[in-house]
PDB file of C-alpha atoms in Angstrom:
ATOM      1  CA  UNK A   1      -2.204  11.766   2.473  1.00  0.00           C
ATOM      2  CA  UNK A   2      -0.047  11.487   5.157  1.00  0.00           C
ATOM      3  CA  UNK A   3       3.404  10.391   4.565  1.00  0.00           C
ATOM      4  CA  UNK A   4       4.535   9.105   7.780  1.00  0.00           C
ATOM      5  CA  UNK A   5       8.806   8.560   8.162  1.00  0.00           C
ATOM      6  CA  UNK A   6      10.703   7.593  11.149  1.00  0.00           C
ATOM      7  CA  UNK A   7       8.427   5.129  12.668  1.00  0.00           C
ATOM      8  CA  UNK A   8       8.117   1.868  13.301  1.00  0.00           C
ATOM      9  CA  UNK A   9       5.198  -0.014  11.025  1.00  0.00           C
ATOM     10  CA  UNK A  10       5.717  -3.384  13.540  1.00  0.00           C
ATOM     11  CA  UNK A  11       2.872  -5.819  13.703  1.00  0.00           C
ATOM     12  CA  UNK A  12       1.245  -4.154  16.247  1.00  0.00           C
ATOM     13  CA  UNK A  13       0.856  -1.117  13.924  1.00  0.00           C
ATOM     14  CA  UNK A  14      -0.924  -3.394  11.616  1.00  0.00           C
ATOM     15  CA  UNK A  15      -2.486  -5.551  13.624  1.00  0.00           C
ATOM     16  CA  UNK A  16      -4.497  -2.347  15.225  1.00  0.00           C
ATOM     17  CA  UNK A  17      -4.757  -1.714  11.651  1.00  0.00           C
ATOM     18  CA  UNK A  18      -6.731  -5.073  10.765  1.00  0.00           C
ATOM     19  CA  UNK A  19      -6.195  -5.428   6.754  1.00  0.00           C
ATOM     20  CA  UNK A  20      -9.465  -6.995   5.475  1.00  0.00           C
ATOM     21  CA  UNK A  21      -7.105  -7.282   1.972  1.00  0.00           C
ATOM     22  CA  UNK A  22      -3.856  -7.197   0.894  1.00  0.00           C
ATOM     23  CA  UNK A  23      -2.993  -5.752  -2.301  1.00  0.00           C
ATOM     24  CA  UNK A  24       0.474  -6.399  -3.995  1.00  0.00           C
ATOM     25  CA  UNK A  25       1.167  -3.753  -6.442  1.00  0.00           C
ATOM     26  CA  UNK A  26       4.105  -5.153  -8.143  1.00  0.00           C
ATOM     27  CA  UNK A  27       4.009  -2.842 -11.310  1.00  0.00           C
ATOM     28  CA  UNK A  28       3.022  -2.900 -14.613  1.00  0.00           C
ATOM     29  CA  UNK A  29       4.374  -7.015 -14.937  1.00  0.00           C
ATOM     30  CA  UNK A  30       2.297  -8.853 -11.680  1.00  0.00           C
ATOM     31  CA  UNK A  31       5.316  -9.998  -9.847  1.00  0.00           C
ATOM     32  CA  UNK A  32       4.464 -12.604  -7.214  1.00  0.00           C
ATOM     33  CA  UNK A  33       4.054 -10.938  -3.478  1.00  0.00           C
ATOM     34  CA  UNK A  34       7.460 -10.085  -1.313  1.00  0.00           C
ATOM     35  CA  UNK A  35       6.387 -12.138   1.377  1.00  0.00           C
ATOM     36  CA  UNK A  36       4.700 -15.773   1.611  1.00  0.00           C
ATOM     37  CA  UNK A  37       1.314 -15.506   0.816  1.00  0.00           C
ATOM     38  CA  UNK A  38       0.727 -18.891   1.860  1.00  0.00           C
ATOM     39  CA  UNK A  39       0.872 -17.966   6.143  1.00  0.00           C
ATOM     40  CA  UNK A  40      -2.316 -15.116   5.398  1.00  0.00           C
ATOM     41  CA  UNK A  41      -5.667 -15.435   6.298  1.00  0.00           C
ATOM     42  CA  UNK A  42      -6.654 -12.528   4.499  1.00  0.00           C
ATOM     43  CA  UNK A  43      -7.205 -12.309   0.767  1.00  0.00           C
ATOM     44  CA  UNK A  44      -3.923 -11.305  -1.054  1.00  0.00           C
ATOM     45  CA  UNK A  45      -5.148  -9.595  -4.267  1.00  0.00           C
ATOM     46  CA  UNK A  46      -2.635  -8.295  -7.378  1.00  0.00           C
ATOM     47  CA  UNK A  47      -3.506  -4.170  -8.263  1.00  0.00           C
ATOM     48  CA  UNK A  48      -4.108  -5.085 -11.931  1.00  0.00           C
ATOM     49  CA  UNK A  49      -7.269  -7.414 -10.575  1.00  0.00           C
ATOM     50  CA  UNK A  50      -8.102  -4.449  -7.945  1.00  0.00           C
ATOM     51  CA  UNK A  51      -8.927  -2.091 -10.983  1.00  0.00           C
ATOM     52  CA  UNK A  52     -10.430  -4.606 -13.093  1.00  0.00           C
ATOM     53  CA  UNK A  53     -12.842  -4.878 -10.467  1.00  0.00           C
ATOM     54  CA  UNK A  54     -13.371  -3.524  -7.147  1.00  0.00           C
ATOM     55  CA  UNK A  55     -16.855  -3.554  -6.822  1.00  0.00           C
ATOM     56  CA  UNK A  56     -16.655  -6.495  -4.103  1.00  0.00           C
ATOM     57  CA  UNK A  57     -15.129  -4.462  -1.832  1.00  0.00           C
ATOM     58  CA  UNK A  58     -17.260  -2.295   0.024  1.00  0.00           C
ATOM     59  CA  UNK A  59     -17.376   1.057   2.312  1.00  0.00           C
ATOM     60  CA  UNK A  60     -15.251   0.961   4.972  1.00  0.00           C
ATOM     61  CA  UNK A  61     -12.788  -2.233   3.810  1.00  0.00           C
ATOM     62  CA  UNK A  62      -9.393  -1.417   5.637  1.00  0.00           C
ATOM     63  CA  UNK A  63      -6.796  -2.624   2.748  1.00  0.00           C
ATOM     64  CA  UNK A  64      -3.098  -2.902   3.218  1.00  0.00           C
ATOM     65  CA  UNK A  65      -1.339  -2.341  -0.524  1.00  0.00           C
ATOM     66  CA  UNK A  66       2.372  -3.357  -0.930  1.00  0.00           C
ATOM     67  CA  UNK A  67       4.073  -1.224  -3.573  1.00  0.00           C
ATOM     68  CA  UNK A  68       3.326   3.059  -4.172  1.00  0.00           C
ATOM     69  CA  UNK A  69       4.533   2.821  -7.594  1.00  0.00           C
ATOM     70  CA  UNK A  70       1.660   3.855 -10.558  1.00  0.00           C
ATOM     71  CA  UNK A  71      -0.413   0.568  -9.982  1.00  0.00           C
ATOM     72  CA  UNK A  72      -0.095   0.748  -6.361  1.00  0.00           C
ATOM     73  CA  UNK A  73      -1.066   4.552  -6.365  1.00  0.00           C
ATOM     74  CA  UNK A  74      -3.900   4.330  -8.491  1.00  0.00           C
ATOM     75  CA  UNK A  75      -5.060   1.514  -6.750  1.00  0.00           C
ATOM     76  CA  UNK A  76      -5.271   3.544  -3.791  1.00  0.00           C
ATOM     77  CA  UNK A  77      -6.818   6.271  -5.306  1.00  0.00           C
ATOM     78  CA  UNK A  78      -9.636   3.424  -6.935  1.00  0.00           C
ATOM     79  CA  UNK A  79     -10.440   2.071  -3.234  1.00  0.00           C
ATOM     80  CA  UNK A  80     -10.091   5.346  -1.560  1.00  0.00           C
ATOM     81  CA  UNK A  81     -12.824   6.818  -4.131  1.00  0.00           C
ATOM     82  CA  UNK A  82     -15.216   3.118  -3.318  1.00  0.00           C
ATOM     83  CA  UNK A  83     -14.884   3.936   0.714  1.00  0.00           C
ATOM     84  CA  UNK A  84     -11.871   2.031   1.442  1.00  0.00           C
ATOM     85  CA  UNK A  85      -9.628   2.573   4.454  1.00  0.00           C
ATOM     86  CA  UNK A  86      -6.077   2.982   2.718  1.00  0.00           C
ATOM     87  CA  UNK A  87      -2.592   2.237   3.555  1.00  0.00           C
ATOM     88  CA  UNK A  88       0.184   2.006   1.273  1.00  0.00           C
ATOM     89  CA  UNK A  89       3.397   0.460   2.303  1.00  0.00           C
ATOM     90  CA  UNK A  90       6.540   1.214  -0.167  1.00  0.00           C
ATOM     91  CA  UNK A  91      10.186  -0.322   0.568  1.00  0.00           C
ATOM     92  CA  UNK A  92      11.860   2.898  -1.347  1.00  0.00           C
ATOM     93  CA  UNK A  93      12.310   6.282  -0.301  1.00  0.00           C
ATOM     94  CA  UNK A  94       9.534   7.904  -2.890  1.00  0.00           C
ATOM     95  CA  UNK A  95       6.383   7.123  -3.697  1.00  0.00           C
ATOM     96  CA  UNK A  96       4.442   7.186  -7.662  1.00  0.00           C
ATOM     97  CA  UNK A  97       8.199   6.939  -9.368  1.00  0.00           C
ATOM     98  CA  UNK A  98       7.682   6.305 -13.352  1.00  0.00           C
ATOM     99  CA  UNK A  99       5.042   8.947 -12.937  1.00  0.00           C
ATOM    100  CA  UNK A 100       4.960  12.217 -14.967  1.00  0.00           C
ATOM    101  CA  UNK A 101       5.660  14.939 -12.188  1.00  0.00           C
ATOM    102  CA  UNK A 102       2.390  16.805 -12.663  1.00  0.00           C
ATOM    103  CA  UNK A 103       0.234  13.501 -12.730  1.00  0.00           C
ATOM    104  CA  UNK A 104       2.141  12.349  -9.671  1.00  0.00           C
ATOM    105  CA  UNK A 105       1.478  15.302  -7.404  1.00  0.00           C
ATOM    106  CA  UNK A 106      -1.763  15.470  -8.712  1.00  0.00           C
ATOM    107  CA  UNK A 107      -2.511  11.780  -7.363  1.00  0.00           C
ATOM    108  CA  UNK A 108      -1.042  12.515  -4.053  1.00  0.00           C
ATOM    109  CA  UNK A 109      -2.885  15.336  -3.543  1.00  0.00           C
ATOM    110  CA  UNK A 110      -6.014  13.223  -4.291  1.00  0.00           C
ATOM    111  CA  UNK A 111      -4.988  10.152  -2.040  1.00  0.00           C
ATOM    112  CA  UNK A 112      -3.939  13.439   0.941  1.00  0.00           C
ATOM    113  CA  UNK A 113      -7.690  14.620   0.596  1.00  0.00           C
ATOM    114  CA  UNK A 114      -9.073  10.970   1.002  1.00  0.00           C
ATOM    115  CA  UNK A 115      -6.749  10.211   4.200  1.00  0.00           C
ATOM    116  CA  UNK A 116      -4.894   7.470   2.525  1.00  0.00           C
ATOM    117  CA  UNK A 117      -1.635   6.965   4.508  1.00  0.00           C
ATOM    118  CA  UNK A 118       1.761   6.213   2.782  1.00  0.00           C
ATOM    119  CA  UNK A 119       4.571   4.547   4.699  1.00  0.00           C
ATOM    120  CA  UNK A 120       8.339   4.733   2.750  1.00  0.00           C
ATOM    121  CA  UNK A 121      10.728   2.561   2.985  1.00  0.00           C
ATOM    122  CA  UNK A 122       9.209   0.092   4.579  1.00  0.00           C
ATOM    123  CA  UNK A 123       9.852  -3.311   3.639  1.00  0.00           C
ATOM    124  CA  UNK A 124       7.345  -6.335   4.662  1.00  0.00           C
ATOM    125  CA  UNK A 125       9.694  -8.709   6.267  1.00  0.00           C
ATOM    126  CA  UNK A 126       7.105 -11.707   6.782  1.00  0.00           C
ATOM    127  CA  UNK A 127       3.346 -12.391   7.447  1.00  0.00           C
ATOM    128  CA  UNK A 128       1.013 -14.364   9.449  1.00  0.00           C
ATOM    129  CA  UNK A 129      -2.879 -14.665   9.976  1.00  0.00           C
ATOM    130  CA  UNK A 130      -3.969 -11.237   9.504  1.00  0.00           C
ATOM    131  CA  UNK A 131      -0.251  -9.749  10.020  1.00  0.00           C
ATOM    132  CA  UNK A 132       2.164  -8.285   8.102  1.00  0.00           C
ATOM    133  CA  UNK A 133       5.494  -7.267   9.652  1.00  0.00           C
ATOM    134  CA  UNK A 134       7.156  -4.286   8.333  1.00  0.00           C
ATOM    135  CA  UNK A 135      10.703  -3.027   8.757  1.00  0.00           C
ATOM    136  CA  UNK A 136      10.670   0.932   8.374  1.00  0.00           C
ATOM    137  CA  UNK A 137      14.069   2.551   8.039  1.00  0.00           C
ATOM    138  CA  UNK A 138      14.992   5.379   9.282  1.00  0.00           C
ATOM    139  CA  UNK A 139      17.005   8.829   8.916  1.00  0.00           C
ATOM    140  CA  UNK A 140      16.308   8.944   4.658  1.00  0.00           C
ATOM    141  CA  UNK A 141      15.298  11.635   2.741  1.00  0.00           C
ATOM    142  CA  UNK A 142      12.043  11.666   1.580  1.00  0.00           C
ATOM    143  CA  UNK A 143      10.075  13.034  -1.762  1.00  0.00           C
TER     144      UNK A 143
END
């Protein structure tokens, strides 16, 4: 998986990425999204209702998930392993914290060998249409 730092996730970035769905991984509690849900054309799903059942989405599905904590993660891992196109967008420095150590590296080595990209600390600042914008900081250490 490549963990990408020091660049700019702007809505070209994800424009050229195209999201067919947006997954808010908000942890173990479904938190409502970070951004207004109400200005995207593109379904908005929670991670807990991504593992319940992501049958419906199919090969090749290019998903945009907000959070790399567990649920986020494992999400990722779920759609990667159905076909998905993956990218994970996390507004902290570290991605899979609450995880045990061995179980974390053990996911990111999974999510590596499927090509899922992880972007840290990048926050969604708004989103339109098929858009999300994303402020990435830069100059942080990374894990």
């Amino acid at each position: 998986m490549p963990v990408r730092t020091g660049v700019d996730a702007d809505a070209a970035a994800i424009r050229a990425f195209a999201p067919d769905l947006v997954v808010v991984a908000t942890g173990a509690v479904p938190r409502p999204a970070p951004f207004d849900v109400s200005r995207v054309t593109v379904p908005v799903r929670q991670a807990w209702d991504v593992l319940a059942t992501p049958a419906p989405l199919g090969t090749g599905t290019r998903v945009s998930i907000v959070g790399a904590g567990a649920a986020g993660l494992e999400c990722a891992d779920l759609l990667a392993a159905h076909g998905c196109t993956v990218v994970v967008f996390e507004a902290t420095a570290s991605a899979g914290r609450g995880l045990a150590r061995n179980n974390r590296m053990d996911l990111l080595d999974r999510l590596a060998a499927a090509g899922v990209e992880v972007v840290l600390d990048a926050r969604i600042t708004a989103a339109d249409g098929t858009d999300l914008c994303v402020a990435v900081e830069i100059g942080r250490a990374h894990v």
